[in-house]
mmCIF file of C-alpha atoms (C1' of nucleotides) in Angstrom:
data_model
loop_
_atom_site.group_PDB
_atom_site.id
_atom_site.type_symbol
_atom_site.label_atom_id
_atom_site.label_comp_id
_atom_site.label_asym_id
_atom_site.label_seq_id
_atom_site.Cartn_x
_atom_site.Cartn_y
_atom_site.Cartn_z
ATOM 1 C CA MET A 16 -0.005 -0.003 -0.013
ATOM 2 C CA SER A 17 1.360 3.423 -0.986
ATOM 3 C CA ILE A 18 1.851 6.107 1.591
ATOM 4 C CA PRO A 19 -0.837 8.471 0.299
ATOM 5 C CA ALA A 20 -3.316 5.627 0.109
ATOM 6 C CA ALA A 21 -2.419 4.513 3.599
ATOM 7 C CA ARG A 22 -2.839 8.024 4.919
ATOM 8 C CA GLU A 23 -6.263 8.149 3.362
ATOM 9 C CA THR A 24 -7.194 4.836 4.959
ATOM 10 C CA PHE A 25 -5.964 6.136 8.287
ATOM 11 C CA ARG A 26 -7.930 9.337 7.910
ATOM 12 C CA LYS A 27 -11.081 7.360 7.228
ATOM 13 C CA PHE A 28 -10.362 5.191 10.211
ATOM 14 C CA LEU A 29 -10.172 8.238 12.425
ATOM 15 C CA VAL A 30 -13.403 9.699 11.103
ATOM 16 C CA GLN A 31 -15.258 6.460 11.405
ATOM 17 C CA LYS A 32 -14.053 6.125 14.961
ATOM 18 C CA GLY A 33 -15.108 9.651 15.790
ATOM 19 C CA ILE A 34 -11.492 10.560 16.509
ATOM 20 C CA ARG A 35 -10.377 13.968 15.348
ATOM 21 C CA VAL A 36 -8.100 14.307 12.364
ATOM 22 C CA THR A 37 -5.253 16.471 13.567
ATOM 23 C CA LYS A 38 -2.087 17.590 11.910
ATOM 24 C CA GLN A 39 -0.013 15.802 14.524
ATOM 25 C CA ARG A 40 -1.749 12.468 14.014
ATOM 26 C CA LEU A 41 -1.260 12.630 10.283
ATOM 27 C CA THR A 42 2.338 13.715 10.632
ATOM 28 C CA ILE A 43 3.070 10.869 12.997
ATOM 29 C CA PHE A 44 1.271 8.417 10.809
ATOM 30 C CA ASP A 45 3.246 9.472 7.719
ATOM 31 C CA ALA A 46 6.537 9.083 9.511
ATOM 32 C CA ALA A 47 5.571 5.733 10.961
ATOM 33 C CA PHE A 48 4.278 4.277 7.736
ATOM 34 C CA ALA A 49 7.358 5.402 5.822
ATOM 35 C CA GLN A 50 9.695 3.335 8.004
ATOM 36 C CA PRO A 51 11.262 0.366 6.248
ATOM 37 C CA GLU A 52 11.982 -1.485 9.483
ATOM 38 C CA HIS A 53 10.834 -1.851 13.051
ATOM 39 C CA PHE A 54 11.053 1.215 15.211
ATOM 40 C CA THR A 55 10.400 2.253 18.799
ATOM 41 C CA ALA A 56 8.286 5.079 20.109
ATOM 42 C CA GLU A 57 11.380 7.155 20.911
ATOM 43 C CA GLN A 58 12.813 6.567 17.428
ATOM 44 C CA LEU A 59 9.570 7.603 15.897
ATOM 45 C CA LEU A 60 9.599 10.757 17.979
ATOM 46 C CA ASP A 61 13.058 11.600 16.695
ATOM 47 C CA ILE A 62 12.057 10.896 13.112
ATOM 48 C CA VAL A 63 8.965 13.018 13.374
ATOM 49 C CA ARG A 64 10.853 15.876 14.950
ATOM 50 C CA ALA A 65 13.552 15.675 12.327
ATOM 51 C CA SER A 66 10.987 15.949 9.573
ATOM 52 C CA VAL A 67 9.957 19.295 11.065
ATOM 53 C CA GLU A 68 6.332 19.919 10.371
ATOM 54 C CA GLY A 69 5.425 21.787 13.509
ATOM 55 C CA LYS A 70 6.208 20.436 16.956
ATOM 56 C CA VAL A 71 5.080 17.041 18.061
ATOM 57 C CA SER A 72 5.382 15.999 21.666
ATOM 58 C CA ARG A 73 6.428 12.687 23.097
ATOM 59 C CA ALA A 74 3.033 12.317 24.711
ATOM 60 C CA THR A 75 1.243 12.648 21.401
ATOM 61 C CA VAL A 76 3.436 10.039 19.779
ATOM 62 C CA TYR A 77 2.715 7.623 22.630
ATOM 63 C CA ARG A 78 -0.989 8.428 22.403
ATOM 64 C CA THR A 79 -1.107 7.972 18.667
ATOM 65 C CA LEU A 80 0.711 4.658 18.470
ATOM 66 C CA PRO A 81 -2.217 2.638 19.930
ATOM 67 C CA ILE A 82 -4.583 4.338 17.511
ATOM 68 C CA MET A 83 -2.433 3.409 14.562
ATOM 69 C CA THR A 84 -2.116 -0.123 15.860
ATOM 70 C CA GLU A 85 -5.865 -0.383 16.178
ATOM 71 C CA SER A 86 -6.251 0.744 12.593
ATOM 72 C CA ALA A 87 -4.137 -2.274 11.640
ATOM 73 C CA LEU A 88 -1.975 -0.080 9.450
ATOM 74 C CA LEU A 89 0.726 -0.521 12.059
ATOM 75 C CA ARG A 90 1.623 -3.684 13.883
ATOM 76 C CA GLU A 91 3.003 -3.836 17.421
ATOM 77 C CA VAL A 92 5.870 -6.233 18.001
ATOM 78 C CA ASP A 93 6.825 -7.099 21.549
ATOM 79 C CA ILE A 94 10.010 -9.063 21.790
ATOM 80 C CA GLY A 95 10.190 -8.710 25.551
ATOM 81 C CA SER A 96 13.012 -6.194 25.613
ATOM 82 C CA GLY A 97 11.490 -3.500 27.734
ATOM 83 C CA GLU A 98 10.464 -1.379 24.825
ATOM 84 C CA LYS A 99 7.830 -2.053 22.193
ATOM 85 C CA PHE A 100 8.565 -2.070 18.462
ATOM 86 C CA TYR A 101 6.249 -1.088 15.672
ATOM 87 C CA ARG A 102 6.236 -1.691 11.959
ATOM 88 C CA PRO A 103 4.019 -0.677 9.062
ATOM 89 C CA ASN A 104 1.620 -3.364 7.942
ATOM 90 C CA ARG A 105 1.848 -2.617 4.238
ATOM 91 C CA GLU A 106 0.243 -5.787 2.942
ATOM 92 C CA GLY A 107 -2.738 -5.235 5.142
ATOM 93 C CA SER A 108 -2.116 -8.825 6.068
ATOM 94 C CA ARG A 109 -3.520 -10.268 9.247
ATOM 95 C CA SER A 110 -1.539 -13.383 8.651
ATOM 96 C CA GLN A 111 0.455 -14.794 11.514
ATOM 97 C CA VAL A 112 4.114 -13.975 11.626
ATOM 98 C CA ALA A 113 6.910 -15.182 13.864
ATOM 99 C CA GLN A 114 9.892 -13.019 14.743
ATOM 100 C CA VAL A 115 13.524 -14.040 14.630
ATOM 101 C CA VAL A 116 15.612 -11.655 16.674
ATOM 102 C CA CYS A 117 19.354 -11.546 16.087
ATOM 103 C CA VAL A 118 20.976 -10.647 19.414
ATOM 104 C CA ASP A 119 24.144 -9.519 17.658
ATOM 105 C CA CYS A 120 22.702 -6.989 15.272
ATOM 106 C CA ASP A 121 19.375 -6.414 17.075
ATOM 107 C CA ARG A 122 17.605 -6.974 13.860
ATOM 108 C CA ILE A 123 14.114 -8.408 13.768
ATOM 109 C CA PHE A 124 13.232 -10.714 10.904
ATOM 110 C CA GLU A 125 9.635 -11.703 10.351
ATOM 111 C CA ILE A 126 8.545 -14.990 8.921
ATOM 112 C CA SER A 127 5.088 -16.201 8.056
ATOM 113 C CA ALA A 128 3.990 -18.948 10.416
ATOM 114 C CA PRO A 129 0.367 -19.763 9.722
ATOM 115 C CA PHE A 130 0.463 -22.848 11.917
ATOM 116 C CA MET A 131 0.517 -20.543 14.959
ATOM 117 C CA GLU A 132 -3.134 -19.871 14.619
ATOM 118 C CA TRP A 133 -3.934 -23.564 14.471
ATOM 119 C CA TYR A 134 -1.763 -24.162 17.474
ATOM 120 C CA GLY A 135 -3.446 -21.414 19.483
ATOM 121 C CA SER A 136 -6.873 -22.772 18.734
ATOM 122 C CA THR A 137 -5.938 -26.367 19.512
ATOM 123 C CA VAL A 138 -4.269 -25.578 22.771
ATOM 124 C CA SER A 139 -6.936 -23.109 23.876
ATOM 125 C CA SER A 140 -9.827 -25.443 23.252
ATOM 126 C CA LYS A 141 -8.208 -28.040 25.516
ATOM 127 C CA LEU A 142 -8.233 -25.506 28.332
ATOM 128 C CA ASN A 143 -11.716 -24.258 27.512
ATOM 129 C CA LEU A 144 -10.321 -20.916 26.405
ATOM 130 C CA THR A 145 -10.927 -18.797 23.348
ATOM 131 C CA PRO A 146 -7.671 -17.710 21.663
ATOM 132 C CA ILE A 147 -7.056 -14.016 21.128
ATOM 133 C CA SER A 148 -3.576 -14.023 19.678
ATOM 134 C CA GLN A 149 -0.326 -15.933 19.669
ATOM 135 C CA ARG A 150 3.251 -15.069 19.193
ATOM 136 C CA LEU A 151 6.280 -17.059 18.361
ATOM 137 C CA GLN A 152 9.750 -15.647 18.713
ATOM 138 C CA VAL A 153 13.189 -17.067 18.142
ATOM 139 C CA SER A 154 16.381 -15.499 19.545
ATOM 140 C CA ALA A 155 19.510 -16.271 17.610
ATOM 141 C CA HIS A 156 23.146 -15.450 17.120
ATOM 142 C CA CYS A 157 24.583 -14.280 13.828
ATOM 143 C CA ASN A 158 26.960 -16.866 12.396
ATOM 144 C CA VAL A 159 28.910 -14.326 10.398
ATOM 145 C CA PHE A 160 29.388 -12.217 13.517
ATOM 146 C CA ARG A 161 30.701 -15.174 15.485
ATOM 147 C CA GLU A 162 33.239 -15.966 12.765
ATOM 148 C CA THR A 163 34.358 -12.493 11.795
ATOM 149 C CA GLY A 164 33.453 -10.396 14.807
ATOM 150 C CA THR A 165 31.379 -8.158 12.620
ATOM 151 C CA CYS A 166 27.759 -8.452 11.795
ATOM 152 C CA PRO A 167 27.078 -7.764 8.110
ATOM 153 C CA ARG A 168 23.808 -6.151 9.036
ATOM 154 C CA ARG A 169 25.602 -3.820 11.296
ATOM 155 C CA GLY A 170 28.276 -2.303 9.223
ATOM 156 C CA MET B 25 13.088 -32.440 42.836
ATOM 157 C CA SER B 26 12.621 -31.906 46.564
ATOM 158 C CA ILE B 27 13.361 -28.579 48.162
ATOM 159 C CA PRO B 28 16.358 -29.724 50.216
ATOM 160 C CA ALA B 29 17.865 -31.429 47.165
ATOM 161 C CA ALA B 30 17.240 -28.332 45.097
ATOM 162 C CA ARG B 31 18.876 -26.146 47.712
ATOM 163 C CA GLU B 32 21.891 -28.378 47.647
ATOM 164 C CA THR B 33 22.043 -28.167 43.884
ATOM 165 C CA PHE B 34 21.801 -24.435 44.092
ATOM 166 C CA ARG B 35 24.534 -24.276 46.709
ATOM 167 C CA LYS B 36 26.822 -26.329 44.502
ATOM 168 C CA PHE B 37 26.034 -24.083 41.590
ATOM 169 C CA LEU B 38 27.081 -21.056 43.607
ATOM 170 C CA VAL B 39 30.330 -22.639 44.738
ATOM 171 C CA GLN B 40 31.205 -23.863 41.277
ATOM 172 C CA LYS B 41 30.552 -20.355 39.935
ATOM 173 C CA GLY B 42 32.698 -18.782 42.629
ATOM 174 C CA ILE B 43 29.672 -16.914 43.939
ATOM 175 C CA ARG B 44 29.419 -16.648 47.692
ATOM 176 C CA VAL B 45 26.837 -18.706 49.552
ATOM 177 C CA THR B 46 25.001 -16.194 51.687
ATOM 178 C CA LYS B 47 22.037 -16.601 53.975
ATOM 179 C CA GLN B 48 20.026 -14.197 51.834
ATOM 180 C CA ARG B 49 20.636 -16.152 48.656
ATOM 181 C CA LEU B 50 19.591 -19.424 50.230
ATOM 182 C CA THR B 51 16.561 -17.843 51.856
ATOM 183 C CA ILE B 52 15.429 -16.333 48.579
ATOM 184 C CA PHE B 53 16.053 -19.605 46.775
ATOM 185 C CA ASP B 54 13.983 -21.561 49.253
ATOM 186 C CA ALA B 55 11.066 -19.180 48.942
ATOM 187 C CA ALA B 56 11.294 -19.179 45.163
ATOM 188 C CA PHE B 57 11.525 -22.934 44.743
ATOM 189 C CA ALA B 58 8.618 -23.513 47.108
ATOM 190 C CA GLN B 59 6.173 -21.554 44.960
ATOM 191 C CA PRO B 60 3.546 -23.677 43.208
ATOM 192 C CA GLU B 61 2.904 -21.111 40.512
ATOM 193 C CA HIS B 62 4.463 -18.256 38.637
ATOM 194 C CA PHE B 63 5.489 -15.259 40.663
ATOM 195 C CA THR B 64 7.008 -11.842 40.165
ATOM 196 C CA ALA B 65 10.028 -10.271 41.798
ATOM 197 C CA GLU B 66 7.859 -8.173 44.050
ATOM 198 C CA GLN B 67 5.720 -11.129 45.076
ATOM 199 C CA LEU B 68 8.846 -13.064 45.908
ATOM 200 C CA LEU B 69 10.082 -10.151 48.011
ATOM 201 C CA ASP B 70 6.813 -10.174 49.974
ATOM 202 C CA ILE B 71 6.985 -13.951 50.443
ATOM 203 C CA VAL B 72 10.566 -13.840 51.626
ATOM 204 C CA ARG B 73 9.832 -11.021 54.030
ATOM 205 C CA ALA B 74 6.792 -12.813 55.381
ATOM 206 C CA SER B 75 8.860 -15.885 56.080
ATOM 207 C CA VAL B 76 11.002 -13.745 58.375
ATOM 208 C CA GLU B 77 14.502 -15.080 58.427
ATOM 209 C CA GLY B 78 16.376 -11.856 58.805
ATOM 210 C CA LYS B 79 15.869 -8.947 56.460
ATOM 211 C CA VAL B 80 16.142 -9.267 52.739
ATOM 212 C CA SER B 81 16.168 -6.226 50.528
ATOM 213 C CA ARG B 82 14.479 -5.649 47.226
ATOM 214 C CA ALA B 83 17.869 -5.195 45.612
ATOM 215 C CA THR B 84 19.090 -8.593 46.720
ATOM 216 C CA VAL B 85 15.978 -10.307 45.414
ATOM 217 C CA TYR B 86 16.469 -8.604 42.055
ATOM 218 C CA ARG B 87 20.134 -9.542 42.079
ATOM 219 C CA THR B 88 19.462 -13.146 43.002
ATOM 220 C CA LEU B 89 16.801 -13.862 40.438
ATOM 221 C CA PRO B 90 19.206 -13.897 37.462
ATOM 222 C CA ILE B 91 21.547 -16.187 39.391
ATOM 223 C CA MET B 92 18.780 -18.648 40.104
ATOM 224 C CA THR B 93 17.649 -18.453 36.503
ATOM 225 C CA GLU B 94 21.164 -19.211 35.309
ATOM 226 C CA SER B 95 21.251 -22.230 37.552
ATOM 227 C CA ALA B 96 18.252 -23.501 35.619
ATOM 228 C CA LEU B 97 16.468 -24.295 38.899
ATOM 229 C CA LEU B 98 14.244 -21.341 38.107
ATOM 230 C CA ARG B 99 12.774 -20.440 34.787
ATOM 231 C CA GLU B 100 12.021 -16.890 33.599
ATOM 232 C CA VAL B 101 8.755 -16.365 31.801
ATOM 233 C CA ASP B 102 8.226 -13.145 29.934
ATOM 234 C CA ILE B 103 4.699 -12.706 28.696
ATOM 235 C CA GLY B 104 5.305 -9.124 27.666
ATOM 236 C CA SER B 105 3.354 -7.554 30.483
ATOM 237 C CA GLY B 106 5.890 -5.118 31.865
ATOM 238 C CA GLU B 107 6.958 -7.428 34.673
ATOM 239 C CA LYS B 108 8.760 -10.713 34.498
ATOM 240 C CA PHE B 109 7.462 -13.931 35.955
ATOM 241 C CA TYR B 110 9.455 -16.791 37.398
ATOM 242 C CA ARG B 111 8.655 -20.374 38.231
ATOM 243 C CA PRO B 112 10.557 -23.288 39.725
ATOM 244 C CA ASN B 113 11.875 -25.759 37.222
ATOM 245 C CA ARG B 114 11.225 -28.857 39.304
ATOM 246 C CA GLU B 115 11.631 -31.446 36.583
ATOM 247 C CA GLY B 116 14.985 -30.045 35.702
ATOM 248 C CA SER B 117 13.540 -30.162 32.243
ATOM 249 C CA ARG B 118 15.015 -28.099 29.517
ATOM 250 C CA SER B 119 12.137 -29.125 27.341
ATOM 251 C CA GLN B 120 10.349 -26.499 25.394
ATOM 252 C CA VAL B 121 7.170 -25.117 26.861
ATOM 253 C CA ALA B 122 4.625 -22.731 25.452
ATOM 254 C CA GLN B 123 2.566 -20.438 27.647
ATOM 255 C CA VAL B 124 -1.160 -19.904 27.446
ATOM 256 C CA VAL B 125 -2.150 -16.734 29.247
ATOM 257 C CA CYS B 126 -5.738 -16.241 30.275
ATOM 258 C CA VAL B 127 -6.439 -12.501 30.163
ATOM 259 C CA ASP B 128 -9.459 -12.944 32.432
ATOM 260 C CA CYS B 129 -7.828 -14.697 35.359
ATOM 261 C CA ASP B 130 -4.231 -13.702 34.616
ATOM 262 C CA ARG B 131 -3.268 -17.289 34.955
ATOM 263 C CA ILE B 132 -0.340 -18.732 33.029
ATOM 264 C CA PHE B 133 -0.672 -22.329 31.820
ATOM 265 C CA GLU B 134 2.351 -24.108 30.440
ATOM 266 C CA ILE B 135 2.221 -26.721 27.774
ATOM 267 C CA SER B 136 4.970 -28.818 26.359
ATOM 268 C CA ALA B 137 5.715 -27.812 22.771
ATOM 269 C CA PRO B 138 8.798 -29.731 21.601
ATOM 270 C CA PHE B 139 8.325 -28.649 18.002
ATOM 271 C CA MET B 140 9.399 -25.135 18.970
ATOM 272 C CA GLU B 141 12.972 -26.236 19.045
ATOM 273 C CA TRP B 142 12.701 -27.767 15.606
ATOM 274 C CA TYR B 143 11.052 -24.632 14.347
ATOM 275 C CA GLY B 144 13.737 -22.372 15.801
ATOM 276 C CA SER B 145 16.498 -24.398 14.184
ATOM 277 C CA THR B 146 14.792 -24.567 10.817
ATOM 278 C CA VAL B 147 14.046 -20.902 10.639
ATOM 279 C CA SER B 148 17.448 -19.834 11.964
ATOM 280 C CA SER B 149 19.417 -21.898 9.530
ATOM 281 C CA LYS B 150 17.612 -20.238 6.637
ATOM 282 C CA LEU B 151 18.870 -16.875 7.898
ATOM 283 C CA ASN B 152 22.362 -18.149 8.705
ATOM 284 C CA LEU B 153 21.716 -17.758 12.411
ATOM 285 C CA THR B 154 22.284 -20.043 15.390
ATOM 286 C CA PRO B 155 19.171 -20.367 17.551
ATOM 287 C CA ILE B 156 19.456 -19.529 21.254
ATOM 288 C CA SER B 157 15.899 -19.891 22.399
ATOM 289 C CA GLN B 158 12.347 -19.659 21.272
ATOM 290 C CA ARG B 159 9.091 -18.810 22.898
ATOM 291 C CA LEU B 160 5.502 -19.406 21.920
ATOM 292 C CA GLN B 161 2.693 -17.677 23.766
ATOM 293 C CA VAL B 162 -1.041 -17.745 23.323
ATOM 294 C CA SER B 163 -3.350 -15.132 24.832
ATOM 295 C CA ALA B 164 -6.900 -16.306 25.423
ATOM 296 C CA HIS B 165 -10.196 -15.516 27.057
ATOM 297 C CA CYS B 166 -11.834 -17.789 29.566
ATOM 298 C CA ASN B 167 -15.055 -19.286 28.182
ATOM 299 C CA VAL B 168 -16.573 -19.785 31.626
ATOM 300 C CA PHE B 169 -15.905 -16.162 32.480
ATOM 301 C CA ARG B 170 -17.563 -14.958 29.322
ATOM 302 C CA GLU B 171 -20.699 -16.987 30.063
ATOM 303 C CA THR B 172 -21.012 -16.495 33.767
ATOM 304 C CA GLY B 173 -19.049 -13.323 34.427
ATOM 305 C CA THR B 174 -16.848 -15.180 36.900
ATOM 306 C CA CYS B 175 -13.651 -16.987 36.256
ATOM 307 C CA PRO B 176 -13.494 -20.297 38.080
ATOM 308 C CA ARG B 177 -9.788 -19.829 38.644
ATOM 309 C CA ARG B 178 -10.459 -16.553 40.291
ATOM 310 C CA GLY B 179 -13.070 -17.239 42.922
ATOM 311 C "C1'" DC C 11 41.768 -9.924 56.389
ATOM 312 C "C1'" DT C 12 40.219 -9.090 51.774
ATOM 313 C "C1'" DG C 13 36.839 -8.606 48.620
ATOM 314 C "C1'" DC C 14 32.482 -9.773 47.353
ATOM 315 C "C1'" DC C 15 27.613 -9.014 49.195
ATOM 316 C "C1'" DT C 16 23.963 -6.433 51.290
ATOM 317 C "C1'" DG C 17 20.713 -2.727 52.237
ATOM 318 C "C1'" DC C 18 19.310 1.714 51.385
ATOM 319 C "C1'" DA C 19 17.939 5.141 48.483
ATOM 320 C "C1'" DA C 20 18.438 7.335 44.394
ATOM 321 C "C1'" DA C 21 18.706 6.744 39.506
ATOM 322 C "C1'" DC C 22 16.996 4.890 35.272
ATOM 323 C "C1'" DT C 23 13.959 3.543 31.235
ATOM 324 C "C1'" DC C 24 9.836 3.399 29.138
ATOM 325 C "C1'" DT C 25 5.300 4.819 29.330
ATOM 326 C "C1'" DT C 26 1.235 7.148 31.234
ATOM 327 C "C1'" DT C 27 -1.305 11.050 33.125
ATOM 328 C "C1'" DG C 28 -3.156 15.824 35.086
ATOM 329 C "C1'" DC C 29 -3.736 20.175 33.681
ATOM 330 C "C1'" DA C 30 -4.282 24.529 31.079
ATOM 331 C "C1'" DC C 31 -4.161 26.035 26.487
ATOM 332 C "C1'" DG C 32 -5.315 25.457 21.568
ATOM 333 C "C1'" DA C 33 -7.410 23.573 17.593
ATOM 334 C "C1'" DA C 34 -11.007 20.523 15.053
ATOM 335 C "C1'" DT C 35 -15.732 19.952 14.154
ATOM 336 C "C1'" DA D 23 -18.893 27.272 20.799
ATOM 337 C "C1'" DT D 24 -17.960 22.941 22.467
ATOM 338 C "C1'" DT D 25 -15.222 19.294 23.143
ATOM 339 C "C1'" DC D 26 -11.426 16.820 22.227
ATOM 340 C "C1'" DG D 27 -6.350 16.980 21.421
ATOM 341 C "C1'" DT D 28 -1.872 18.804 22.579
ATOM 342 C "C1'" DG D 29 2.331 19.955 25.072
ATOM 343 C "C1'" DC D 30 4.626 20.166 29.219
ATOM 344 C "C1'" DA D 31 6.248 18.268 33.157
ATOM 345 C "C1'" DA D 32 5.534 15.231 36.722
ATOM 346 C "C1'" DA D 33 4.179 10.721 38.098
ATOM 347 C "C1'" DG D 34 4.311 5.793 37.734
ATOM 348 C "C1'" DA D 35 5.939 0.900 37.414
ATOM 349 C "C1'" DG D 36 9.561 -2.197 37.314
ATOM 350 C "C1'" DT D 37 14.269 -2.736 37.633
ATOM 351 C "C1'" DT D 38 19.159 -1.339 38.263
ATOM 352 C "C1'" DT D 39 23.051 0.879 40.522
ATOM 353 C "C1'" DG D 40 26.458 3.704 43.691
ATOM 354 C "C1'" DC D 41 28.032 3.647 48.013
ATOM 355 C "C1'" DA D 42 29.207 2.612 52.918
ATOM 356 C "C1'" DG D 43 29.213 -0.973 56.044
ATOM 357 C "C1'" DG D 44 29.064 -6.331 56.835
ATOM 358 C "C1'" DC D 45 29.970 -11.088 56.313
ATOM 359 C "C1'" DA D 46 31.838 -15.281 53.625
ATOM 360 C "C1'" DG D 47 36.017 -17.525 52.356
#
DNA sequence: CTGCCTGCAAACTCTTTGCACGAAT
DNA sequence: ATTCGTGCAAAGAGTTTGCAGGCAG
């Protein structure tokens, strides 16, 4: 999905939700959706501030992230590292993805893992539960880093 | 594994690591290993303090938890909720377990999921990575709670 | 006796919140 | 004109850390 199209979708989402369409929200959305990789709230704040379109506060960024996540144009990724990561959901896909986190280069790879949904349902039904979501994450070392002392993803 | 046996194992672990065997560390270990369910650092602090064997500070509990985790007598469970959970690893098992978290009763169920290890290896090798660990977590609603408004695990 | 360990409190990180002002509808 | 959104700074939760005194080896 292109950025202008995504912005339009986001705008419609806001209107339909009865949430006001403000300059800050659109600015933050643009910056977030333009990111090629995962980013944190603080990184997004820096990016937004660097792109200077009027001031945007930390609080507003933090308040906007859940809205964008709810619109499904952004996906929240929690790898259990104290801070949350976000990433644009360009395909509009709701498909299940697993994360592979390289502890050497701090990079997060995402891999489709459709069986997660099946697993969640199977396991939940045994406990008389209704699954909401599931997440699968793998931590790993970079082989190249171990051999050469430098991670190719790092520089 | 019984508590005295576990304590002895922990003591040996400390000695072998060159870490001093203090009264606080053993007290904290005993309290931790006696827990039937998951617990947080703060809960453990309360438990230790209630069991009154001399004072134990918050700092020492926080400093001891990683040591116990490294000994593998305790397992760390991060469900991405801001605080970490811990649970005794009585079976000494290193087997892979998935967590099912009920968002109604906040209970954490654990289920053996050996395929996680296979999955981690498979996915990692494709990215030229060496897997360290993997985790699989399912969030779910309690069916009984939804129907009756009360979760049986809750009271 | 030496150096790691403890307890205390302050620091820290990430995120949330109360309040007065400002902007969207 | 309302009412919701914003920015600021302070609060909050969970965890970590610097330092002076204490105990294990």
